[in-house]
Amino acid sequence: MSYYRGPPQPQRGRYDYSNGSHPNANPYQQPGQWRDDRNYYAGGRPQQPYVQPQQQPRPPPQQQPRPQPQRYSRPSPPPKTPRTEAREILDDVRSSKEQRARAFKVLLDDARATPHSTRSVSSLTSAFHLFASDQQEEVIDFVYDLCEDPEQGVRIQGYRTIVELSKAVPSWTRRNADVLVQLLQSDSQTELRVIRDALVSHIRTDPVAAIEVITEHMARAGEVEDKSAQPLTGGMKRLVLDFLMTADVAKARGEKLVAASDAEASFNQGVSEALLYSTRSDAKELLSLIQTLPSWTSQSQPNQFRTQSISSLLERVITLTHKLEAAAAEDALALFILAQDAAAGGNGDPRAFLRFWARMAWSDWTVAEQYEYGRAESILRWLKASMLVWKDVHREQKDDVAAFEESSLTRDVSAAVTVLFLSAAGTFEKAGAANQEKMWAFVDTTLAIFSRLCQTVNRFHTFPFYAHAHQISEDGFVCTSRYILVRTSPQNASFRVRDEGCPWIWIEPRQHAPAEFHCLQM
């Protein structure tokens, strides 16, 4: 409780700047302390004077014992497994032959004991390149046994292990690819997907070996199906062809089958061999595969890729014409049209068609008409194209001039024209009276074409023809069984003049011809 002390006394004296106070103001104010008149005059507790705290004596530091340094001890390694010890022995070049054999046996026995263990199988396959040849055979047999295991997981592991073995030792690519192609007959879509991926990996690892094996299976299966009475619709040929048509294989082909490479040549040769046993539908797919190759559009003369595939198609046409089935005749005609379409606008060797005419055994004029055999534009197109290509190559002096030697070209042209006449004579009697004029028109067209070809190529100075019964000489051709070509004058012509554009070629009965003669002397 505070008492009233009356009005505050006025401050007297001046403000002391040294200690910050007024004289006779606060009796408790100490020098150096700001005065606080609020507590004093308002009746509050006056401010206590400042008292410096006393410092307590510091206790002496206690002597702590110095810790002894502890030496670091490496933890002891875990005990080595037999697989680890065996792998160390194989990696050590100083290991003896007996030690390496024991290590191999340890790895193989461990993998056989636990085929479900990925680690056990990987320990064996990762050291595949360190094994001897006989040991590699045992490993391969073990992996092939995995592919025939009753459980699907083990089989899939075997498929993937085959890829690892081929990458470790590329010399096994061909044999492993052969096994994978046979495994394409699997019914499981999951396994089939893994098998296809494994085959694509083989194509990337060694494209030449893998492609040769794949196409060889396709050609061999096509040959078997062609000889069988009832072709299989889902056989090996169809399985391999479906595999080659997948997007993954197309991507691998684009990466590995570059222009002028061995892989590209192997693929073209393998597919062309498969064309020899193809059907109408298969041929279109096989030809589409070849047309994706970079060398298909090459401008070299002649284009061997086009020539090889077209020759295979025409060879297949000849094979199908020997069969008596109506379906075979339809397939043959379809393949012939497909070969013409493939050669259109390209630079394939036209002599493939010349050899086709020379080898074709016509027995019916109706069949000949189906193949445009009697149409002048078809014959003229291929015979003349062969001449022009030969002239272009010969003029430019290219590296492949040897393929168009004059003697071989002459032989091909003469053989083709010979078969034209022989076929006309053989089918003349079967054609009947209604088609005899067509046959004469066919003979006239052939003579006119041959005349123009001889005028086009100046190198045909002499073209000898020898008549010895029914024989054909090596460098020329002879007449048919009833008619013969002779070079004579219009006054001595005993039959009829068929072509006014070629005044030095006539047809007359064979009995009036000499035994040996020369004609077409330019």
mmCIF file with all atom_site columns, C-alpha atoms in Angstrom, residues 84-93 95 99-100 103:
data_model
loop_
_atom_site.group_PDB
_atom_site.id
_atom_site.type_symbol
_atom_site.label_atom_id
_atom_site.label_alt_id
_atom_site.label_comp_id
_atom_site.label_asym_id
_atom_site.label_entity_id
_atom_site.label_seq_id
_atom_site.pdbx_PDB_ins_code
_atom_site.Cartn_x
_atom_site.Cartn_y
_atom_site.Cartn_z
_atom_site.occupancy
_atom_site.B_iso_or_equiv
_atom_site.pdbx_formal_charge
_atom_site.auth_seq_id
_atom_site.auth_comp_id
_atom_site.auth_asym_id
_atom_site.auth_atom_id
_atom_site.pdbx_PDB_model_num
ATOM 1  C CA . THR A 1 84  ? 32.520 -70.740 -57.264 1.00 0.00 ? 84  THR A CA 1
ATOM 2  C CA . GLU A 1 85  ? 35.565 -72.934 -56.792 1.00 0.00 ? 85  GLU A CA 1
ATOM 3  C CA . ALA A 1 86  ? 34.981 -74.625 -60.131 1.00 0.00 ? 86  ALA A CA 1
ATOM 4  C CA . ARG A 1 87  ? 34.667 -71.300 -61.950 1.00 0.00 ? 87  ARG A CA 1
ATOM 5  C CA . GLU A 1 88  ? 37.888 -70.022 -60.368 1.00 0.00 ? 88  GLU A CA 1
ATOM 6  C CA . ILE A 1 89  ? 39.681 -73.122 -61.568 1.00 0.00 ? 89  ILE A CA 1
ATOM 7  C CA . LEU A 1 90  ? 38.386 -72.619 -65.111 1.00 0.00 ? 90  LEU A CA 1
ATOM 8  C CA . ASP A 1 91  ? 39.352 -68.935 -65.146 1.00 0.00 ? 91  ASP A CA 1
ATOM 9  C CA . ASP A 1 92  ? 42.871 -69.715 -63.977 1.00 0.00 ? 92  ASP A CA 1
ATOM 10 C CA . VAL A 1 93  ? 45.083 -70.379 -66.978 1.00 0.00 ? 93  VAL A CA 1
ATOM 11 C CA . SER A 1 95  ? 44.956 -74.966 -63.993 1.00 0.00 ? 95  SER A CA 1
ATOM 12 C CA . GLN A 1 99  ? 41.510 -79.799 -62.615 1.00 0.00 ? 99  GLN A CA 1
ATOM 13 C CA . ARG A 1 100 ? 39.527 -78.261 -65.438 1.00 0.00 ? 100 ARG A CA 1
ATOM 14 C CA . ALA A 1 103 ? 35.536 -78.323 -62.453 1.00 0.00 ? 103 ALA A CA 1
#
